[in-house]
Coordinates of C-alpha atoms and ligand atoms in Angstrom, one line a residue:
X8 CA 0.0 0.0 0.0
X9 CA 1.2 3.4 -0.7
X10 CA -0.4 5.5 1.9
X11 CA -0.2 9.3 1.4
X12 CA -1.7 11.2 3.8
X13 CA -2.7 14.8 3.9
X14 CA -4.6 15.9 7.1
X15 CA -5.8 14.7 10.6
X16 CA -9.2 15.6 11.7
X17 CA -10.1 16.4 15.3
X18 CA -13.7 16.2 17.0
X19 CA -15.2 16.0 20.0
X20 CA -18.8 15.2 20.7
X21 CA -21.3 15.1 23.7
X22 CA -23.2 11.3 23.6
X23 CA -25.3 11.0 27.0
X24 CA -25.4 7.7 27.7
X25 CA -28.8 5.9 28.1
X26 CA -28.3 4.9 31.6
X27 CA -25.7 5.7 33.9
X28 CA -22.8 2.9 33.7
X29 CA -21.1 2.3 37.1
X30 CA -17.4 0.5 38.3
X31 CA -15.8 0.1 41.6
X32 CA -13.9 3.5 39.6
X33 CA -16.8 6.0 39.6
X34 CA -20.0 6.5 37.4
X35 CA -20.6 7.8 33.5
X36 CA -23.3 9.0 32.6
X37 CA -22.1 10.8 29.1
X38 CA -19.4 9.9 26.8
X39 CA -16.8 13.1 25.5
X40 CA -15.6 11.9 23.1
X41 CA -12.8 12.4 20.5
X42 CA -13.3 11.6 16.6
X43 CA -10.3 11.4 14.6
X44 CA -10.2 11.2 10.7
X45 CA -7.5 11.0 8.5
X46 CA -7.6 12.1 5.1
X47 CA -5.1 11.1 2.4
X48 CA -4.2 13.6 -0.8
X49 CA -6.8 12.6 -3.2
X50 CA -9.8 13.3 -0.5
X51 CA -10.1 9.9 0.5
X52 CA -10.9 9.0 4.6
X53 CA -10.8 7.1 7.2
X54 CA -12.5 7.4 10.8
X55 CA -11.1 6.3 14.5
X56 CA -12.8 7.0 17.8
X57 CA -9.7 7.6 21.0
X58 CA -11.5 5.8 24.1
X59 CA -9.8 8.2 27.1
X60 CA -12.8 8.6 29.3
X61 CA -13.1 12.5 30.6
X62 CA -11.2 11.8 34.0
X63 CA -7.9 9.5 34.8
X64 CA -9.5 6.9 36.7
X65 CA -9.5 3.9 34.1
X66 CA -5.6 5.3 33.0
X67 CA -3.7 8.3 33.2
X68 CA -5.1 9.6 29.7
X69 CA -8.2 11.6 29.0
X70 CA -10.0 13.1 25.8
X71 CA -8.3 16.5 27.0
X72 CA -4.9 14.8 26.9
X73 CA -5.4 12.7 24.1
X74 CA -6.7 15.7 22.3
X75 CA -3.3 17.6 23.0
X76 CA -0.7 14.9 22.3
X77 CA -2.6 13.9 19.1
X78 CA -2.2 17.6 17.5
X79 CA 0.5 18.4 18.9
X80 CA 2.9 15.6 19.0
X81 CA 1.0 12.3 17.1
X82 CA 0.3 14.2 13.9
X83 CA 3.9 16.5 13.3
X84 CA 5.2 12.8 14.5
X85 CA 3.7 11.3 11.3
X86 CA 4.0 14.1 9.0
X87 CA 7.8 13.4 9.6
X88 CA 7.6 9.3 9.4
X89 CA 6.0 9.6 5.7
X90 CA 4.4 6.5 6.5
X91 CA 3.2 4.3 3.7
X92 CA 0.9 2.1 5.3
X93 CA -1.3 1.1 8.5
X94 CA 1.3 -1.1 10.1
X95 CA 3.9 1.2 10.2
X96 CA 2.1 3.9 12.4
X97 CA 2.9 1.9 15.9
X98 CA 6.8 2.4 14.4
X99 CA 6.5 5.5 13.8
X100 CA 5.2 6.9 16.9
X101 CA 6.9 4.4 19.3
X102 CA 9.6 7.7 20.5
X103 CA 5.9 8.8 22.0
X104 CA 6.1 7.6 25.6
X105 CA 2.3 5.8 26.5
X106 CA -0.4 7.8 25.6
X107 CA -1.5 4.6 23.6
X108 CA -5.5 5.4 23.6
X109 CA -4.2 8.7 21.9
X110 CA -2.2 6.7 19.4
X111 CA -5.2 4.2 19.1
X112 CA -7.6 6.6 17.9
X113 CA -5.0 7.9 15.0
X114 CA -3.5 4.2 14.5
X115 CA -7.5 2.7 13.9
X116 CA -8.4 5.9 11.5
X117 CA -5.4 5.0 9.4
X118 CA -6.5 1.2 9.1
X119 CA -9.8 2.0 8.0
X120 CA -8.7 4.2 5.2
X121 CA -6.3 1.9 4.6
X122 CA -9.0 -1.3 4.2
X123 CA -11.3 1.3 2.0
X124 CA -9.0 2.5 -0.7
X125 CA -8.2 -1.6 -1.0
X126 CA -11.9 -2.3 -1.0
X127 CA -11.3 -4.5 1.7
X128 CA -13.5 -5.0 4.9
X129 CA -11.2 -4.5 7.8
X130 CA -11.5 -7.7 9.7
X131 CA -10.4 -9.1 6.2
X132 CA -7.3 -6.7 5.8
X133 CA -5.9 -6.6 9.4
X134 CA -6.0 -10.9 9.2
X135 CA -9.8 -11.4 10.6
X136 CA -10.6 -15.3 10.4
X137 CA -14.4 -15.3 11.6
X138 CA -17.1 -13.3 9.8
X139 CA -19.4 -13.3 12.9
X140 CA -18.3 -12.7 16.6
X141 CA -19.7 -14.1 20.0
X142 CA -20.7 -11.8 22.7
X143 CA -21.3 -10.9 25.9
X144 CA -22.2 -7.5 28.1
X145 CA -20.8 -5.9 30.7
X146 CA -23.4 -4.6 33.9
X147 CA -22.5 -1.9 35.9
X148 CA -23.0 -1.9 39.3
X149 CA -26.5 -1.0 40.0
X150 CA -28.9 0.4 43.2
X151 CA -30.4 -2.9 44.4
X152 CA -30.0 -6.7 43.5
X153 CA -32.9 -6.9 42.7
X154 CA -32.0 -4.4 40.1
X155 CA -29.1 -6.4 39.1
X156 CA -31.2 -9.7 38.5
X157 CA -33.8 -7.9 36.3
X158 CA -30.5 -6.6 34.1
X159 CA -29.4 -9.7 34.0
X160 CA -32.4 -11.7 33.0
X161 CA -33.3 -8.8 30.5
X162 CA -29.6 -9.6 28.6
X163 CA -29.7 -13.0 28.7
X164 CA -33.2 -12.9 27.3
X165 CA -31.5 -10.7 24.2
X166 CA -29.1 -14.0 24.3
X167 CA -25.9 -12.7 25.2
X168 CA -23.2 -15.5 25.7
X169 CA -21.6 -14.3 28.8
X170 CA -22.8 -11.9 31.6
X171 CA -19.7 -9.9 33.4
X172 CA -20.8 -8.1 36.5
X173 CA -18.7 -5.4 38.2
X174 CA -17.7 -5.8 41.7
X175 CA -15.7 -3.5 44.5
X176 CA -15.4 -3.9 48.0
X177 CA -19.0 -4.5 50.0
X178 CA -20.7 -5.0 46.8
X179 CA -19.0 -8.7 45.6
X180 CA -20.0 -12.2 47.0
X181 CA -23.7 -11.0 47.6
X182 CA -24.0 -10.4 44.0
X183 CA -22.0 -13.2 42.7
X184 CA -24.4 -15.3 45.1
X185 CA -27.6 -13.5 44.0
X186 CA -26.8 -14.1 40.4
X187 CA -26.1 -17.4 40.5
X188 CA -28.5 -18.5 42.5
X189 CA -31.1 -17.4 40.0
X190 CA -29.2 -18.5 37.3
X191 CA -27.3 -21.5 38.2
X192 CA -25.7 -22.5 34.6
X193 CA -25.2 -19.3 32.6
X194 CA -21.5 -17.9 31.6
X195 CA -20.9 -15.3 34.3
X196 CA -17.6 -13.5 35.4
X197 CA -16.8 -10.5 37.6
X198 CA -14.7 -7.5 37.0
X199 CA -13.2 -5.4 39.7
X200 CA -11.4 -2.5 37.6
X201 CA -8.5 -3.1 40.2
X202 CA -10.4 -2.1 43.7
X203 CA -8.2 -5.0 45.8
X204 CA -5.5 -5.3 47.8
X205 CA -3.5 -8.3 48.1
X206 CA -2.7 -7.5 51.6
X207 CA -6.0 -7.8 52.8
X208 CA -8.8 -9.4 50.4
X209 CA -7.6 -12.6 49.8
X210 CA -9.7 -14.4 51.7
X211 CA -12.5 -12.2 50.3
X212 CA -11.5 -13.5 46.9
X213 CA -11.3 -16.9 47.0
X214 CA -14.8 -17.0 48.0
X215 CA -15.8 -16.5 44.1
X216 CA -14.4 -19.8 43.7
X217 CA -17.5 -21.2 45.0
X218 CA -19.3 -19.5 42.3
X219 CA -18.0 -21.3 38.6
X220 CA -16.8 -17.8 37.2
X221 CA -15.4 -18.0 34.0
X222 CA -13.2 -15.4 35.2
X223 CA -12.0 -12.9 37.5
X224 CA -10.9 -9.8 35.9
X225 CA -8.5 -7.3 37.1
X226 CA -8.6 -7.4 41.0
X227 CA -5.9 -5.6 41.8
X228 CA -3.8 -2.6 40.7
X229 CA -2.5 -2.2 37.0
X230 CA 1.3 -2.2 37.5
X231 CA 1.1 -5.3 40.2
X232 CA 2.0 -8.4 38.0
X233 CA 3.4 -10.0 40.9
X234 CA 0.7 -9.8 42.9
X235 CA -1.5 -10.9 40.7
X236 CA 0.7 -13.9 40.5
X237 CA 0.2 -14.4 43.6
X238 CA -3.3 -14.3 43.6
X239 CA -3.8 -16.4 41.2
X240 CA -1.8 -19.3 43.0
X241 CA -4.6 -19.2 45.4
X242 CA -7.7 -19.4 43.5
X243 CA -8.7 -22.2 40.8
X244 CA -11.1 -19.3 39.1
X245 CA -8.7 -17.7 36.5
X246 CA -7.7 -14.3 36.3
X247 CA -8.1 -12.2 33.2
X248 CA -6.2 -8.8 33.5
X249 CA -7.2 -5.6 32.0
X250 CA -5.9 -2.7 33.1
X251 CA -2.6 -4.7 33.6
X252 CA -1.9 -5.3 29.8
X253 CA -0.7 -2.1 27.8
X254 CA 1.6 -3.6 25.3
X255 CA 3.6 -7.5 24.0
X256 CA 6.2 -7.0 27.2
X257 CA 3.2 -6.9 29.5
X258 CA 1.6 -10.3 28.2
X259 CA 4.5 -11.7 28.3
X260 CA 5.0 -11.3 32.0
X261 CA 1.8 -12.0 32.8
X262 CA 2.4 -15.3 31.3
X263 CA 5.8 -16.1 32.8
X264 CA 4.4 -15.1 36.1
X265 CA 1.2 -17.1 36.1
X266 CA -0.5 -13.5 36.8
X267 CA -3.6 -14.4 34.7
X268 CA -5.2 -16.9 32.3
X269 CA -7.2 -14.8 30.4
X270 CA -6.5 -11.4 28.6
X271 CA -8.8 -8.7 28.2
X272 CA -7.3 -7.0 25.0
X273 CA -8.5 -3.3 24.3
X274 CA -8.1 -1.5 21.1
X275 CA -7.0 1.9 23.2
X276 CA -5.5 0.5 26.3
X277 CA -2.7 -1.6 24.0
X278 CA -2.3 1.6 21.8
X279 CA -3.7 0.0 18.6
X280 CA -4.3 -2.7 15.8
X281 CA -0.7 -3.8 15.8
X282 CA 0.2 -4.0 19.5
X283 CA -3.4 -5.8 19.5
X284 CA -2.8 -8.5 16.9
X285 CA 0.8 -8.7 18.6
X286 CA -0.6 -9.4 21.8
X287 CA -3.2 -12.3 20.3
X288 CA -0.5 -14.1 18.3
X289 CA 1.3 -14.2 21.5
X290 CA -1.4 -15.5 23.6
X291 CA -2.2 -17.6 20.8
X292 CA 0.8 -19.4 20.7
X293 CA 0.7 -20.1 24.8
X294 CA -2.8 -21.4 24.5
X295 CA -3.9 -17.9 26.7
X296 CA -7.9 -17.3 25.3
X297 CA -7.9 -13.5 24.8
X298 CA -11.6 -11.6 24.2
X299 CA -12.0 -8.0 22.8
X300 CA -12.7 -5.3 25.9
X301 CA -15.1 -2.1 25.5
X302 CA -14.7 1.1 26.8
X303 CA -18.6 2.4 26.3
X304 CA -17.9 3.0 22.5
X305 CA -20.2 5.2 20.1
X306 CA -20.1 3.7 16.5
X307 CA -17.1 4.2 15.4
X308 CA -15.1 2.4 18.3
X309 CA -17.2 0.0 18.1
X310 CA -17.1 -0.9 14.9
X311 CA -12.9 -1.7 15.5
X312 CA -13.7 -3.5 17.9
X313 CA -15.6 -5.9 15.6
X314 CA -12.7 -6.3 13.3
X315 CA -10.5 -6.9 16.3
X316 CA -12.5 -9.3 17.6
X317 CA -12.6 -11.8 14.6
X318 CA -9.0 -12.4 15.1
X319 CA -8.0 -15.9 15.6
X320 CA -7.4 -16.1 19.6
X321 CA -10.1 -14.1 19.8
X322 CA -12.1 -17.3 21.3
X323 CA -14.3 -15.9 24.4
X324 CA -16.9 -13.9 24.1
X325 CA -16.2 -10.1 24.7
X326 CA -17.8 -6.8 25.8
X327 CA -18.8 -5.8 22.2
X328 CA -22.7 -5.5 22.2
X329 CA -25.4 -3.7 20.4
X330 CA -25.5 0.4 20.2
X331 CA -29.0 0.5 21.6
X332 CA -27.5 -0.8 25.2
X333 CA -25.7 2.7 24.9
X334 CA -27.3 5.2 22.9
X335 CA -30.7 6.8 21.6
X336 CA -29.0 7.1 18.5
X337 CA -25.6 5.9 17.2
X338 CA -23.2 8.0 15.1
X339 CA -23.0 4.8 12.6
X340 CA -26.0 3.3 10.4
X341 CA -26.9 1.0 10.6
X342 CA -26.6 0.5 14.3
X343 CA -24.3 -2.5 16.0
X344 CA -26.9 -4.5 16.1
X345 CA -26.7 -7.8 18.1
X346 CA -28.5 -11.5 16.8
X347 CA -30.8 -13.7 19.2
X348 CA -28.3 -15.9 19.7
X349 CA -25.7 -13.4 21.2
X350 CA -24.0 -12.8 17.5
X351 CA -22.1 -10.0 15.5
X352 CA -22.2 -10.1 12.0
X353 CA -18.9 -8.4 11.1
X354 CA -19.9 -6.3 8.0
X355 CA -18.6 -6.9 4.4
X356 CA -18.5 -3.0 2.9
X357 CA -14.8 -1.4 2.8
X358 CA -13.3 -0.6 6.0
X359 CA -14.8 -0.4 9.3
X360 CA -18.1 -1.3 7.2
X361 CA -20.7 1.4 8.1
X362 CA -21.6 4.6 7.2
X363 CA -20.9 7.4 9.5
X364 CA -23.9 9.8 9.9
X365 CA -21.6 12.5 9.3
X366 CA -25.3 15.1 10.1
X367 CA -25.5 13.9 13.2
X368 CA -21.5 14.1 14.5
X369 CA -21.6 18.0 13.1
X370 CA -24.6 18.6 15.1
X371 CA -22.7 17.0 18.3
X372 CA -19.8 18.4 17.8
X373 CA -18.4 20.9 20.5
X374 CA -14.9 21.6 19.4
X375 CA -12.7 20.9 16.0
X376 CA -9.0 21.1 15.1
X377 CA -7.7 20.3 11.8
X378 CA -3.6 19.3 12.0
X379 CA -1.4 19.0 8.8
X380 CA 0.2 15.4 8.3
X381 CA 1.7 16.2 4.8
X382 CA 5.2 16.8 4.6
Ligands
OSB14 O1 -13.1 -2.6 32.7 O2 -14.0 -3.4 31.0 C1 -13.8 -2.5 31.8 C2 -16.4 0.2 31.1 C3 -15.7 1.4 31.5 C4 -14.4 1.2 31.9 C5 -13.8 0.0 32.0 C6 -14.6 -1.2 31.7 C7 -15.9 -1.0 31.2 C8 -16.7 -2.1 30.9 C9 -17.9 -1.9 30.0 O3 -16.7 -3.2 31.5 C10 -17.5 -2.2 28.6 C11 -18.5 -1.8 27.6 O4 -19.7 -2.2 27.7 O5 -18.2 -1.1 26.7
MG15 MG1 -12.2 -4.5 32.7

C-alpha cells in the first residue's frame, strides 16, 4: 500500500449515555468523546474513535490529553515518518512515551482508510478469520439486587453468551451469590477494575471460587503483576487482567508469572491494531484465550472492535454488544446490532463497514482542530 496522507481531523462530541454505567472507579453517565479522521491527498478518509474517558481513573489519559498529544505531537510525528501504510504507524510513533489510547484513535483511522481504498473490509485486511463474533455485556454496578437480577435476566433474554458483572469492596459475593442463584448455569464473570489489595482481600476472593466464574478480571492494581501472581496461585477461578496489559512486554510477563489466564485485550488500552494483533499471536501461541474489551464505545469504536474481535485467539466472548444498550441514537447506520443468539455479523462494505452519519457528528460536535500530516 502506498499510503499518502494529507490531514488529521479532530472532533469532540457530547453522547449522553442511556443509563448511567457504574465500576468500583466511579459512574458515567455521558461519553466526550474524541473523533479522529484522517484524510489522504486525493480526498479519500478514514475514521477512528480515541477511548480516554473524561477523568484519569481507568488510566492516566483523557479526551483532553489525548486531544493535545494527538495535535501536537501524534500528527507533526507522522508528517515526519511519511508513513506508507497502517502497520507502520505503531513504528512511527513508538519515541511517544504511552499515551496509547491517543495513538489508538489515530492508528484505527489510518486502518480503516487503509482497508477502504483496498476495498477490503477490515476484519479481512488486518487478518480477521471469523465473519461473525460471539458476545457478551458488561453490567454496571447497579442500586439494588434486585436491580441487578432484572438486568441480567433482561440480557440474557436478548441471548448474550456471557454476563460480566462489576464488583468492589462491599458490593462482591452477595451479588455473585444473587446471580447465580437465580441463574445456576449461565456464563458469568466479575470484574473489579482493580479495587483489591492483596494484603488484605484474599480471603474475600477466594470465596468466588465457590461461584463457577469463567473469570476474575483485574482485581488488583494495573502495575502489580506479581501480585497478581500471587493471587492467582490461590484461587482455581482464573484471572483475566485488563488494566494490567498495555503492550507484547506486559503479556509476556503476565504469562511467565502465572499473573492471569485470560486477557482482556482493548483497542486503546494496548495503543492500537498492531500491539493488539501482537498481543493475540502471542497468547495464541501459549494457549492464553484473549476476548475483545469495551470502553462504552459510540459507533465508530465499536465498529474496530468488531474487526478486532474476529481475530484468531479471539475465542471468548467479549464486551462488544449492540449500540442500543448505549445510545438513543448511534453515530453509525446502521446501528451494532446484536442476533438472538448473542451474535455479530462483522460487515462486508470497505473498512470499518458502516456509514458514518456525518449530520449527526456535526450537530454533536463541540470543538474541532484540523492538524497537517503532509510533509
Ligand atoms: O473494565 O472493562 C472495563 C467500562 C468502562 C471502563 C472499564 C470497563 C468497562 C466495561 C464496559 O466493562 C465495557 C462496555 O460495555 O463497553
Ligand atoms: Mg475490565
Amino acid at each position: 500500500m502506498n499510503l499518502r496522507l494529507e490531514r488529521v481531523e479532530l472532533r469532540e462530541i457530547g453522547l449522553p449515555l442511556k443509563s448511567p454505567f457504574e465500576t468500583s472507579f466511579g459512574r458515567t453517565t455521558r461519553r466526550r468523546i474524541l473523533i479522529i479522521r484522517v484524510f489522504d491527498r486525493d480526498g479519500a478518509s478514514g475514521y477512528g474513535e480515541c477511548v480516554a474517558f473524561e477523568t484519569p481513573l481507568f488510566n492516566h489519559e483523557t479526551i483532553d490529553t489525548a486531544w493535545l498529544i494527538t495535535a501536537k505531537h501524534i500528527a507533526p510525528m507522522l508528517a515526519a515518518a511519511q508513513i506508507e501504510s497502517a502497520s507502520q504507524v505503531k513504528d512511527a510513533l513508538a519515541p511517544i512515551r504511552e499515551n496509547r489510547m491517543a495513538k489508538a484513535g489515530v492508528e484505527a483511522a489510518i486502518w480503516d482508510l487503509e482497508a477502504k481504498l483496498m476495498a477490503l473490509p477490515l476484519w479481512q485486511h488486518i487478518g480477521g478469520t471469523r465473519d461473525e463474533i460471539t458476545c457478551g455485556v458488561s453490567i454496571g454496578l447497579q442500586s439494588s439486587i434486585a436491580a441487578l437480577l432484572d438486568k441480567v435476566s433482561r440480557e440474557l433474554d436478548s441471548g448474550y453468551q456471557r454476563i460480566k458483572i462489576k464488583i468492589k469492596p462491599g458490593q462482591d459475593v452477595a451479588l455473585v451469590e444473587a446471580v447465580r442463584k437465580r441463574f445456576p448455569d449461565i456464563t458469568l464473570s466479575v470484574d473489579a477494575n482493580s479495587a483489591y489489595r492483596l494484603e488484605t482481600d484474599v480471603p474475600l476472593l477466594k470465596r468466588l471460587d465457590d461461584y463457577s466464574l469463567l473469570m476474575i478480571e483485574q482485581p488488583l492494581t494495573p502495575g502489580d503483576l506479581l501480585d497478581h501472581s500471587k493471587l492467582q496461585r490461590e484461587l482455581r477461578t482464573p484471572l483475566c487482567l485488563d488494566e494490567s496489559i498495555l503492550c507484547l512486554a506486559n503479556a509476556r510477563h503476565a504469562n511467565e508469572l502465572g499473573a492471569c489466564r485470560i486477557i482482556n485485550i482493548k483497542l486503546g488500552r494496548v495503543g492500537g491494531f498492531s500491539e493488539g494483533k501482537a498481543i493475540q499471536a502471542f497468547a495464541r501461541k501459549h494457549d492464553m484465550p484473549v476476548w475483545c474489551g469495551g470502553m462504552l464505545e459510540a459507533g465508530i469504536g465499536r465498529a474496530h472492535n468488531i474487526a478486532l474481535s474476529t481475530l484468531p485467539g479471539f475465542t471468548l466472548p467479549g464486551d462488544v454488544s449492540a449500540s442500543a444498550r448505549y445510545w438513543d441514537e448511534d453515530i453509525i447506520e446502521p446501528p451494532v446490532m446484536v442476533s438472538c443468539e448473542g451474535t455479530i455479523k462483522a460487515p462486508g462494505g470497505p473498512g470499518i463497514g458502516f456509514e458514518i452519519n456525518e449530520d449527526r457528528i456535526e450537530s454533536l460536535t463541540v470543538r474541532r482542530e484540523t492538524v497537517s500530516v503532509s510533509s
